[in-house]
mmCIF file of C-alpha atoms in Angstrom:
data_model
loop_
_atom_site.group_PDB
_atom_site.id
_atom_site.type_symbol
_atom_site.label_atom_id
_atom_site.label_comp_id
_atom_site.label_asym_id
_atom_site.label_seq_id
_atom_site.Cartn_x
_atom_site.Cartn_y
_atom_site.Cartn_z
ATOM 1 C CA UNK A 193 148.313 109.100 131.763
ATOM 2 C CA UNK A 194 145.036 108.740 129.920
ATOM 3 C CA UNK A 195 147.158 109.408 126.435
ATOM 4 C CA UNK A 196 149.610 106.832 126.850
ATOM 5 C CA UNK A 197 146.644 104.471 128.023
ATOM 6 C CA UNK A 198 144.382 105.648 124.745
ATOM 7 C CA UNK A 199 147.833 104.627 122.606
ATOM 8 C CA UNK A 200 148.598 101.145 123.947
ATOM 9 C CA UNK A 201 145.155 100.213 123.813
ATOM 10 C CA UNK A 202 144.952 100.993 120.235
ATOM 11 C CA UNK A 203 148.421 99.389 119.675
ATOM 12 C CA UNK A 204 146.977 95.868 120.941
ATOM 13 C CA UNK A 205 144.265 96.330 118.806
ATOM 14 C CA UNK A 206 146.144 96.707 115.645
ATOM 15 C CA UNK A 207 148.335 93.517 116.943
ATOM 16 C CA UNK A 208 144.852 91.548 117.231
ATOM 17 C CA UNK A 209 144.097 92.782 113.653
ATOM 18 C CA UNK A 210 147.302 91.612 111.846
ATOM 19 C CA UNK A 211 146.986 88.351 113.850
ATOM 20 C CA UNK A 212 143.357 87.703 112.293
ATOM 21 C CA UNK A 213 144.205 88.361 108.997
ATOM 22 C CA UNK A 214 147.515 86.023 108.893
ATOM 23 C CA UNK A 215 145.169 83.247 110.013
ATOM 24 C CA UNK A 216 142.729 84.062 107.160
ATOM 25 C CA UNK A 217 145.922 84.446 104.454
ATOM 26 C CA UNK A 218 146.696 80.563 106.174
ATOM 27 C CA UNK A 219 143.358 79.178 105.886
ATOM 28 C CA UNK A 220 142.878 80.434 102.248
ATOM 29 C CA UNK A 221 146.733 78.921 101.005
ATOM 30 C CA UNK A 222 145.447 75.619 102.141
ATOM 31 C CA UNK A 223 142.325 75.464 100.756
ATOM 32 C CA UNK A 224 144.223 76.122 97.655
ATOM 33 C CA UNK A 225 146.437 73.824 97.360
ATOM 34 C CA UNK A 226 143.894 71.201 98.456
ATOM 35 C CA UNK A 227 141.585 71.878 95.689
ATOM 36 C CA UNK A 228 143.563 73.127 93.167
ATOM 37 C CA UNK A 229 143.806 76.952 93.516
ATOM 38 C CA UNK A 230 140.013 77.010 93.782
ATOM 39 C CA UNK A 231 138.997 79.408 96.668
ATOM 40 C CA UNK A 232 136.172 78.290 98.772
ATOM 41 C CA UNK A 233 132.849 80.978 99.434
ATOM 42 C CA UNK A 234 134.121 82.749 95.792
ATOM 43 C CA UNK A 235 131.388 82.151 93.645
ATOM 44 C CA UNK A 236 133.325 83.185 90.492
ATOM 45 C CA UNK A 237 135.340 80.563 90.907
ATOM 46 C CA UNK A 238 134.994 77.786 88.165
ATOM 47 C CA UNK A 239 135.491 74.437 89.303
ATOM 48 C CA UNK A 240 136.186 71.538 87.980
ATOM 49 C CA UNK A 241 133.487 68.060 87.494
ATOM 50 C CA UNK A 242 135.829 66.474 89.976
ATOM 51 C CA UNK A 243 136.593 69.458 92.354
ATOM 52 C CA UNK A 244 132.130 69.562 92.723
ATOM 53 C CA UNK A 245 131.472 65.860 93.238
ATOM 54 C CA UNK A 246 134.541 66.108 95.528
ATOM 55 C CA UNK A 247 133.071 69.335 97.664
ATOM 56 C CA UNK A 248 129.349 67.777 96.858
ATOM 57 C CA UNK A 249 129.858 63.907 97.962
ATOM 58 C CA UNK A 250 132.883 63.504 99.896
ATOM 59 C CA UNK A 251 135.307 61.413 98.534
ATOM 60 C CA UNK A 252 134.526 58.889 95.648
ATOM 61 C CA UNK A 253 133.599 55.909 96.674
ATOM 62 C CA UNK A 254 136.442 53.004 96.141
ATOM 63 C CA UNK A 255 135.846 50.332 93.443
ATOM 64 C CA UNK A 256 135.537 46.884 95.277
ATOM 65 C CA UNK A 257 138.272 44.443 95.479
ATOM 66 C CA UNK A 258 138.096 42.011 91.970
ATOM 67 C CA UNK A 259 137.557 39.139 94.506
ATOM 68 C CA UNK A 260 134.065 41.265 95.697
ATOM 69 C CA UNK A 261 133.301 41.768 92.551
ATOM 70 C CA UNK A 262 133.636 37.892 91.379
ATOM 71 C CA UNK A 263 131.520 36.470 94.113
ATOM 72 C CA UNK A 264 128.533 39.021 93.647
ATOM 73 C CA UNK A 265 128.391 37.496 90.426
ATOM 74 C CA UNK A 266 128.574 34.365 91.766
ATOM 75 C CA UNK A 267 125.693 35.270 94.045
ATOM 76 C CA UNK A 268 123.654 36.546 90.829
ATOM 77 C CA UNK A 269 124.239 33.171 88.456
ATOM 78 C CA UNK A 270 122.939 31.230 91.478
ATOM 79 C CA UNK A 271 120.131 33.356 91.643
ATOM 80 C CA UNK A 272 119.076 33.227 88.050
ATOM 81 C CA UNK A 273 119.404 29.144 87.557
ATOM 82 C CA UNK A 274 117.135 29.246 91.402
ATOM 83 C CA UNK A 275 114.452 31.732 89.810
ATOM 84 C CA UNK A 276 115.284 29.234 86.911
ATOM 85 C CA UNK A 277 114.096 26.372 88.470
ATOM 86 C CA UNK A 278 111.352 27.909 90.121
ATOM 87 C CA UNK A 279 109.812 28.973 86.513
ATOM 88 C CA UNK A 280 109.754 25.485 85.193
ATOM 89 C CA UNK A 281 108.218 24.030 88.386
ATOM 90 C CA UNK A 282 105.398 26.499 88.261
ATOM 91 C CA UNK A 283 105.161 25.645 84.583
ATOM 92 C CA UNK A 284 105.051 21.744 85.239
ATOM 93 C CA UNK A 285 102.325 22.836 88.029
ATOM 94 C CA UNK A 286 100.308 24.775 85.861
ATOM 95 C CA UNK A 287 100.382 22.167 82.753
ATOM 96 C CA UNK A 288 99.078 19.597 85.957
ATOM 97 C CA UNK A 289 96.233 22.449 86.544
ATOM 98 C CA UNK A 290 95.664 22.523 82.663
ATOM 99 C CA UNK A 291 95.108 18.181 82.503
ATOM 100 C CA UNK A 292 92.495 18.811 85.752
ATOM 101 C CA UNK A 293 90.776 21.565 84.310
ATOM 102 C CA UNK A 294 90.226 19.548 80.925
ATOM 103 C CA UNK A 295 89.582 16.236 82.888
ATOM 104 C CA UNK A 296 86.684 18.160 84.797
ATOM 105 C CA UNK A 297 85.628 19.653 81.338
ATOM 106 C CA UNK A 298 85.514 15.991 79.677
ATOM 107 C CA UNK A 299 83.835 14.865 82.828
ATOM 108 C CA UNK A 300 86.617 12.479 83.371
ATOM 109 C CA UNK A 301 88.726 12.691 86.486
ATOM 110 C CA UNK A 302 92.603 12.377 86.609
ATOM 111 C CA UNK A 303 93.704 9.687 89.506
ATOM 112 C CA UNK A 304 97.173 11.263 90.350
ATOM 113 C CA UNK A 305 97.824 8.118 92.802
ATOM 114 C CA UNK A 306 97.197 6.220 89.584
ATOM 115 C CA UNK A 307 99.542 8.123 87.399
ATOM 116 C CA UNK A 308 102.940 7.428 89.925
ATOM 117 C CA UNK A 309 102.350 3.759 90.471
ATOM 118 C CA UNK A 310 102.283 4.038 86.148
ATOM 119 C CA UNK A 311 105.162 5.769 86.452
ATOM 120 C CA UNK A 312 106.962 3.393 88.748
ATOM 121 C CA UNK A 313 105.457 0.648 86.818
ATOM 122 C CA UNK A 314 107.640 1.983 83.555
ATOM 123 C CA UNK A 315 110.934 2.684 85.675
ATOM 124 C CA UNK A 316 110.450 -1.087 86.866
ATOM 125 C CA UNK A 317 109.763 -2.314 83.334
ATOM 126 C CA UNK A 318 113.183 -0.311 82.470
ATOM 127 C CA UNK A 319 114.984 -1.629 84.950
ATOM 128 C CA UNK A 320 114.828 -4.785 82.509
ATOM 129 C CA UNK A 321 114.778 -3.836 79.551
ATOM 130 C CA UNK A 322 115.343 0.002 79.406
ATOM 131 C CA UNK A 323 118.240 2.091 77.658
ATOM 132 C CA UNK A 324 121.331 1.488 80.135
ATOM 133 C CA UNK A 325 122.501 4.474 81.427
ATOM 134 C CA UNK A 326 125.673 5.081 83.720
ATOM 135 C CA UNK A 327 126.479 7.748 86.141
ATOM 136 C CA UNK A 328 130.188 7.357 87.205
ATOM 137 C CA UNK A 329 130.310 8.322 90.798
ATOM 138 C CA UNK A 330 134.080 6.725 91.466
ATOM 139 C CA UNK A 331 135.089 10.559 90.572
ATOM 140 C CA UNK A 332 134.196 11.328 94.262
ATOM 141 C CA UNK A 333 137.440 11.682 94.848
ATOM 142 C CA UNK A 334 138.198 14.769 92.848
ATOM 143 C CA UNK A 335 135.694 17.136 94.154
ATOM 144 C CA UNK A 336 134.713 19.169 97.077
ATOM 145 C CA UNK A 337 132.154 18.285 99.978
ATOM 146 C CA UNK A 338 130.389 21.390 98.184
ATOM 147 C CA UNK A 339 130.032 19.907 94.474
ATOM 148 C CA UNK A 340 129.314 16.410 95.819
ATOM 149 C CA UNK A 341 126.032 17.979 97.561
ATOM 150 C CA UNK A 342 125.526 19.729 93.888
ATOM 151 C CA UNK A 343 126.142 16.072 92.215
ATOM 152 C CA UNK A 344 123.656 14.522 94.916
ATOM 153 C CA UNK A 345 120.919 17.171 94.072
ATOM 154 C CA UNK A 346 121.967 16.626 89.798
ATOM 155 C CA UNK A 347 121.331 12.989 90.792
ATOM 156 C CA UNK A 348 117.575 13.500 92.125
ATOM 157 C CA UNK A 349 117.140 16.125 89.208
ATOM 158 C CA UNK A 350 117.654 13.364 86.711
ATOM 159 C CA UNK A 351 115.798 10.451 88.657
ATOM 160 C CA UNK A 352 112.768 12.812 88.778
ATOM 161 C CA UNK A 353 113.078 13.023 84.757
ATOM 162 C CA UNK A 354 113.403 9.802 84.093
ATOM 163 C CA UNK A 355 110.143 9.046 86.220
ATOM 164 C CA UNK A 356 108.037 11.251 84.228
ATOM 165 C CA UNK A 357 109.818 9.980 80.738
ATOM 166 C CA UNK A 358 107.713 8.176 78.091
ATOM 167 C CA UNK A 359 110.492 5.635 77.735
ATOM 168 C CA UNK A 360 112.646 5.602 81.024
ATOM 169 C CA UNK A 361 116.269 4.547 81.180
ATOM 170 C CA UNK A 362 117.398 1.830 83.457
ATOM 171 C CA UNK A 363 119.658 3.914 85.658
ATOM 172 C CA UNK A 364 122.881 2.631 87.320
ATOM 173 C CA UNK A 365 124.688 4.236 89.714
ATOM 174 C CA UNK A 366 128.485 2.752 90.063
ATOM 175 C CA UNK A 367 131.556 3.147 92.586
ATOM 176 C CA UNK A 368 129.107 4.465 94.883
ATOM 177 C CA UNK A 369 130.616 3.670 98.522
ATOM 178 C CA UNK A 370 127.897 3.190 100.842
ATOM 179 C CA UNK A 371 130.248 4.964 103.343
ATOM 180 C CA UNK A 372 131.691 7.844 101.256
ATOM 181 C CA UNK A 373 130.760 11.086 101.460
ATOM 182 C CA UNK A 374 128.872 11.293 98.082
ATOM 183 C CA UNK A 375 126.584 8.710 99.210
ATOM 184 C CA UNK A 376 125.801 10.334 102.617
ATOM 185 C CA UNK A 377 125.229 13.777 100.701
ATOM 186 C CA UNK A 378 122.346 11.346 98.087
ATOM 187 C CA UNK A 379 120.594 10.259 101.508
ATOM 188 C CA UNK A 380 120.530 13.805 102.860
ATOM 189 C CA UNK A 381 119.770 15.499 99.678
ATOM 190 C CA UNK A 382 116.599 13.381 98.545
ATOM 191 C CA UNK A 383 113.881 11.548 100.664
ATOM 192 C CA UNK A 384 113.138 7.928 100.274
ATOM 193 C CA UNK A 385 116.903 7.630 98.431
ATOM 194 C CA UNK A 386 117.142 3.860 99.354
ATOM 195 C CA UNK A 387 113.943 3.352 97.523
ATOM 196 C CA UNK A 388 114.669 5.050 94.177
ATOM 197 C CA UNK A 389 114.752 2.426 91.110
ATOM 198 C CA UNK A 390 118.279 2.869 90.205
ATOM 199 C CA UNK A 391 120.536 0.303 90.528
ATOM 200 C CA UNK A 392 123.221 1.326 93.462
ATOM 201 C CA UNK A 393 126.565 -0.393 92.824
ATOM 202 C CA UNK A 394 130.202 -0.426 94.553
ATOM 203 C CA UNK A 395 131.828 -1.955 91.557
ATOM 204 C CA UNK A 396 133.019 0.304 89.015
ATOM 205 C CA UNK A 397 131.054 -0.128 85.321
ATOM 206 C CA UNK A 398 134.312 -1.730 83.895
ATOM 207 C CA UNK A 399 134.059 -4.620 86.735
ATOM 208 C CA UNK A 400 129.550 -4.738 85.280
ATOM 209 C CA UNK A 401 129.886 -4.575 81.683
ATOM 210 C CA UNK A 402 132.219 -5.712 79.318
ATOM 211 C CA UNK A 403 134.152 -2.891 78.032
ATOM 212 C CA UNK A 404 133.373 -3.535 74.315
ATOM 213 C CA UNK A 405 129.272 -2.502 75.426
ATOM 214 C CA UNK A 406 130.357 0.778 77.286
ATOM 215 C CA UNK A 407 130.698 4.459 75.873
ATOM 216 C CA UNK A 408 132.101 7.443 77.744
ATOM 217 C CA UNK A 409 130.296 10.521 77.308
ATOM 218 C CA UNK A 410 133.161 12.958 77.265
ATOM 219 C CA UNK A 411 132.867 17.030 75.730
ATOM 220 C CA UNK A 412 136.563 16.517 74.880
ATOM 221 C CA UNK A 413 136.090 13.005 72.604
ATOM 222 C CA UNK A 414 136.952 12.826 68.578
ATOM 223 C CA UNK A 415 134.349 10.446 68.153
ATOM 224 C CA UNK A 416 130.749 11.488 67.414
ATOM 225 C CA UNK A 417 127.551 9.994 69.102
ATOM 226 C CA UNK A 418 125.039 9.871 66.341
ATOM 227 C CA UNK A 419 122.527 7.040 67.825
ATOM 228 C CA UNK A 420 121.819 5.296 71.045
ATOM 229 C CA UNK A 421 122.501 1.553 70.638
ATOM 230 C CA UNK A 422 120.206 -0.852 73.246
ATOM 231 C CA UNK A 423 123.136 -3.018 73.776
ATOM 232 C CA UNK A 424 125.089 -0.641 74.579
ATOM 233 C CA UNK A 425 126.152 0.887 78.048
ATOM 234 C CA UNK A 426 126.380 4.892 78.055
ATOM 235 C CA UNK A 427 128.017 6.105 80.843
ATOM 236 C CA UNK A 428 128.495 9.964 82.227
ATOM 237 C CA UNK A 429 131.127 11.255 84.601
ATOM 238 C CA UNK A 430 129.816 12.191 87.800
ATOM 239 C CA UNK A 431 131.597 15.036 87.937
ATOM 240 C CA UNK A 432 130.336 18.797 89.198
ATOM 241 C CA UNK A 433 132.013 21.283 86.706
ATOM 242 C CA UNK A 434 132.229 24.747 89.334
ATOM 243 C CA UNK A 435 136.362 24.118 88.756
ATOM 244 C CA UNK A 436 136.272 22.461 84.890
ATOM 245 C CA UNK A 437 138.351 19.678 85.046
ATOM 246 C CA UNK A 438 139.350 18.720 81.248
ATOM 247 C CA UNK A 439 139.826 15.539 80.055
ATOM 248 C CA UNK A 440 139.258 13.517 83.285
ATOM 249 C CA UNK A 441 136.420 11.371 82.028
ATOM 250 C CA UNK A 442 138.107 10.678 78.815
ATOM 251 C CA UNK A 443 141.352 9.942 79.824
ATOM 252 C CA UNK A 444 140.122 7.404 82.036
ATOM 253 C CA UNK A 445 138.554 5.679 79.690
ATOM 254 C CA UNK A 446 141.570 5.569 77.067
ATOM 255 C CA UNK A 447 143.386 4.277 79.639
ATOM 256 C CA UNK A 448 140.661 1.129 80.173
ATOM 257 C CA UNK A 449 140.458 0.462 76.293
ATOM 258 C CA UNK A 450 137.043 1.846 76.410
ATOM 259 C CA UNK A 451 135.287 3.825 73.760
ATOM 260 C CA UNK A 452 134.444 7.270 74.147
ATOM 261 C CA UNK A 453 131.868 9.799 72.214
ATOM 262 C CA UNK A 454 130.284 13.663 72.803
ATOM 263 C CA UNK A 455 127.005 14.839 72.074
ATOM 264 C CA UNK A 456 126.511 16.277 68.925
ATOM 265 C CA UNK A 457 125.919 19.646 70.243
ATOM 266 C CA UNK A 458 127.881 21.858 67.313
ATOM 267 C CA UNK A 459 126.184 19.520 64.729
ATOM 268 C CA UNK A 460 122.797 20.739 65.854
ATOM 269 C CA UNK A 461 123.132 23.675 67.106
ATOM 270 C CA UNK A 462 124.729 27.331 66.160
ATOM 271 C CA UNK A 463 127.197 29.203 67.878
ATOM 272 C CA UNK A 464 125.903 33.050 69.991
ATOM 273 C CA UNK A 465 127.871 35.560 68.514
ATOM 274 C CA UNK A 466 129.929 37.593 71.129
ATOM 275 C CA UNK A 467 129.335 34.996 73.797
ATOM 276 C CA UNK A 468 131.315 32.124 75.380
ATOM 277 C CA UNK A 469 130.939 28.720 74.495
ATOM 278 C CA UNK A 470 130.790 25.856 76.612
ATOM 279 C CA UNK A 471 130.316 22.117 75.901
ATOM 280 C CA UNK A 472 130.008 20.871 79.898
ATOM 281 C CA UNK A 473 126.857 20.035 80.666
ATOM 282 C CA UNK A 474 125.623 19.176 84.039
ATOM 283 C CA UNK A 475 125.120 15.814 84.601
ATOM 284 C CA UNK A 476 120.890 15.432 84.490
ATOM 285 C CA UNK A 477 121.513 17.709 81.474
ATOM 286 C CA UNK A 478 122.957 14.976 79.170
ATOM 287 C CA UNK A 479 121.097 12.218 81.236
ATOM 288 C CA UNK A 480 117.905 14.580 79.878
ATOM 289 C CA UNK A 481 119.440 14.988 76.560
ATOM 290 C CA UNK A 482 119.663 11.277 76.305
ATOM 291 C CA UNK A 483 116.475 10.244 77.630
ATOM 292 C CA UNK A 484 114.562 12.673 75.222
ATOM 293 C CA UNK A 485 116.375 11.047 72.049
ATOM 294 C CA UNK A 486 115.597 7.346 72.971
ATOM 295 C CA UNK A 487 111.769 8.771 73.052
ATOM 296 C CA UNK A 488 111.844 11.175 70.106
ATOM 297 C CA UNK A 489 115.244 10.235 67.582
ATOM 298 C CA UNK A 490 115.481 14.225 67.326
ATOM 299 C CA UNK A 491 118.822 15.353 68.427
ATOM 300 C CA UNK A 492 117.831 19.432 67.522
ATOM 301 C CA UNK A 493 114.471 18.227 70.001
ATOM 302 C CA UNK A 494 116.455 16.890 72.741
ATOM 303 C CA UNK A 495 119.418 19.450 72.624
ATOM 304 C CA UNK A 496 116.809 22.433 72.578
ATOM 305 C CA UNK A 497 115.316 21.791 75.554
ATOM 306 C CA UNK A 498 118.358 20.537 77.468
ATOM 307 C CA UNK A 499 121.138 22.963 76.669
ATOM 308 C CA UNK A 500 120.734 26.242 78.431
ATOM 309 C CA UNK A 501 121.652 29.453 76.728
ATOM 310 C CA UNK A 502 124.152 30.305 78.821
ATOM 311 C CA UNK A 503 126.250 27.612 77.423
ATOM 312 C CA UNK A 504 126.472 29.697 73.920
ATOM 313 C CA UNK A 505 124.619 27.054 71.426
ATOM 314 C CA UNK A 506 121.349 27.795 70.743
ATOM 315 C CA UNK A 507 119.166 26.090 67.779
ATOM 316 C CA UNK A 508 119.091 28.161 64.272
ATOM 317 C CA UNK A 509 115.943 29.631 63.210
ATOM 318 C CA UNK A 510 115.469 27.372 60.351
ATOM 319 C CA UNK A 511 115.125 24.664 62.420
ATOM 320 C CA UNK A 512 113.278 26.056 65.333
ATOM 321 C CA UNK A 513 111.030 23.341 66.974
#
């Protein structure tokens, strides 16, 4: 009895045995085919770049969807013009420090409550006899709630610039509705709003001005602006260009019989090589660019300062200001 017992003991044991090393035969087939033939704890093995960053990392990670990708940018452009904007207000702050530092140096003291009732005092003094200078805002209708709050804050830009201007414009604002949306987003946007020295009208500039005085600034015109006339009316389209819309401004006026021209941006300026080029210009931009002019007569001066970068146009060396 203890012979036969010794013999299937040692028969189960051989059974276990076999058992083991099919599993192990199983286990090493589908690591193979999973990796390519490479056989996990060899360390002869040679693997591949892919094979290690697959064993090391996991899985790679997945490239993000294009749409992803587009708004991150998005989120990055926004940054820069913010961190933009920040710059040239602590510049503007630090050229005020400069002024007190060289009034208290001189002995002389700077009355800043002085300096904005001058200020007003010019915009008043333009209001009848400054530059005329339009901002269209009967496009309401074509844009977003989103790019009417970026017109409304454009708006305050350019009212803020034409305070501090040598030779301020005399600002109208037309097809404003009092109701619309555009005009809500102007009194939410800026303080004291109903106080600015602008000129806030309904009626469309056609229904103000004859149409022989008025000029359409338009990126898309033939005709070339080479002076600002004082009896003339120069009106921009208050339009927000996040979704370009081509031709709007200038078709409209074509249609009214009324005469259109573009800044002479590619007259002045050179092109970025390798870079896209773009002729829209926010709206304070070319209220800026215009304002500058009627206080300097240098185009290359007022484009300079006025164009950004980004746009592709930049001034030459040779006539670097």
């Amino acid at each position: 009895m203890l012979f036969k017992s010794e013999i299937l003991r040692r028969v189960e044991q051989m059974a276990e045995s076999d058992s083991q090393s099919l599993h192990a035969d199983n286990v090493t087939d589908d690591c193979e085919t999973r990796f390519g033939g490479a056989q996990l704890g060899n360390p002869q093995t040679n693997y591949t770049e892919e094979q290690k960053e697959t064993l090391e990392n996991g899985m790679k990670e997945k490239k993000p969807p294009r749409s992803e990708r587009k708004r991150r940018r998005h989120d990055e452009l926004l940054l820069k013009r913010r961190e933009d904007r920040k710059r040239k207000k602590t510049e503007r702050k630090n050229k005020l420090k400069e002024q007190r530092k060289d009034s208290c140096d001189t002995g002389e003291r700077i009355n800043f409550g002085y300096l904005k009732e001058e200020r007003r005092k010019r915009c008043k003094d333009a209001m009848n006899n400054g530059q005329k200078i339009c901002i269209d805002c009967s496009l309401e209708g074509f844009m977003s709630i989103k790019e009417k709050g970026k017109l409304a804050m454009q708006i305050g830009r350019l009212y803020g610039s034409n305070l501090r201007a040598n030779s301020p414009a005399h600002i109208y604002l037309t097809g404003l509705k009092k109701g619309g949306d555009l005009y809500q987003e102007c009194l939410n946007k800026m303080d004291g709003f109903e106080n600015y020295l602008v000129d806030i009208k309904e009626e469309s500039h056609t229904e103000l001005f004859p149409l022989c005085q008025i000029v359409c600034l338009s990126p898309d015109s033939d005709s070339l602006l080479t002076d600002l006339d004082p009896e003339k009316v120069y009106v921009i389209g208050g339009l927000v260009d996040e979704n370009i819309k081509q031709n709007i401004t200038e078709s409209r006026a074509i249609q009214a019989g009324i005469q259109t021209a573009r800044l002479p941006i590619e007259d002045n300026m050179v092109k970025l090589v390798q870079q896209s080029h773009s002729k829209v210009l926010a709206v304070n931009q070319v209220f800026d660019i215009l304002i500058t002019y009627n206080s300097t007569k240098d185009w290359k001066k007022a484009l300079a300062g006025n164009v950004p970068r980004r746009k592709g146009f930049v001034i030459s060396h040779d006539d670097a200001i």
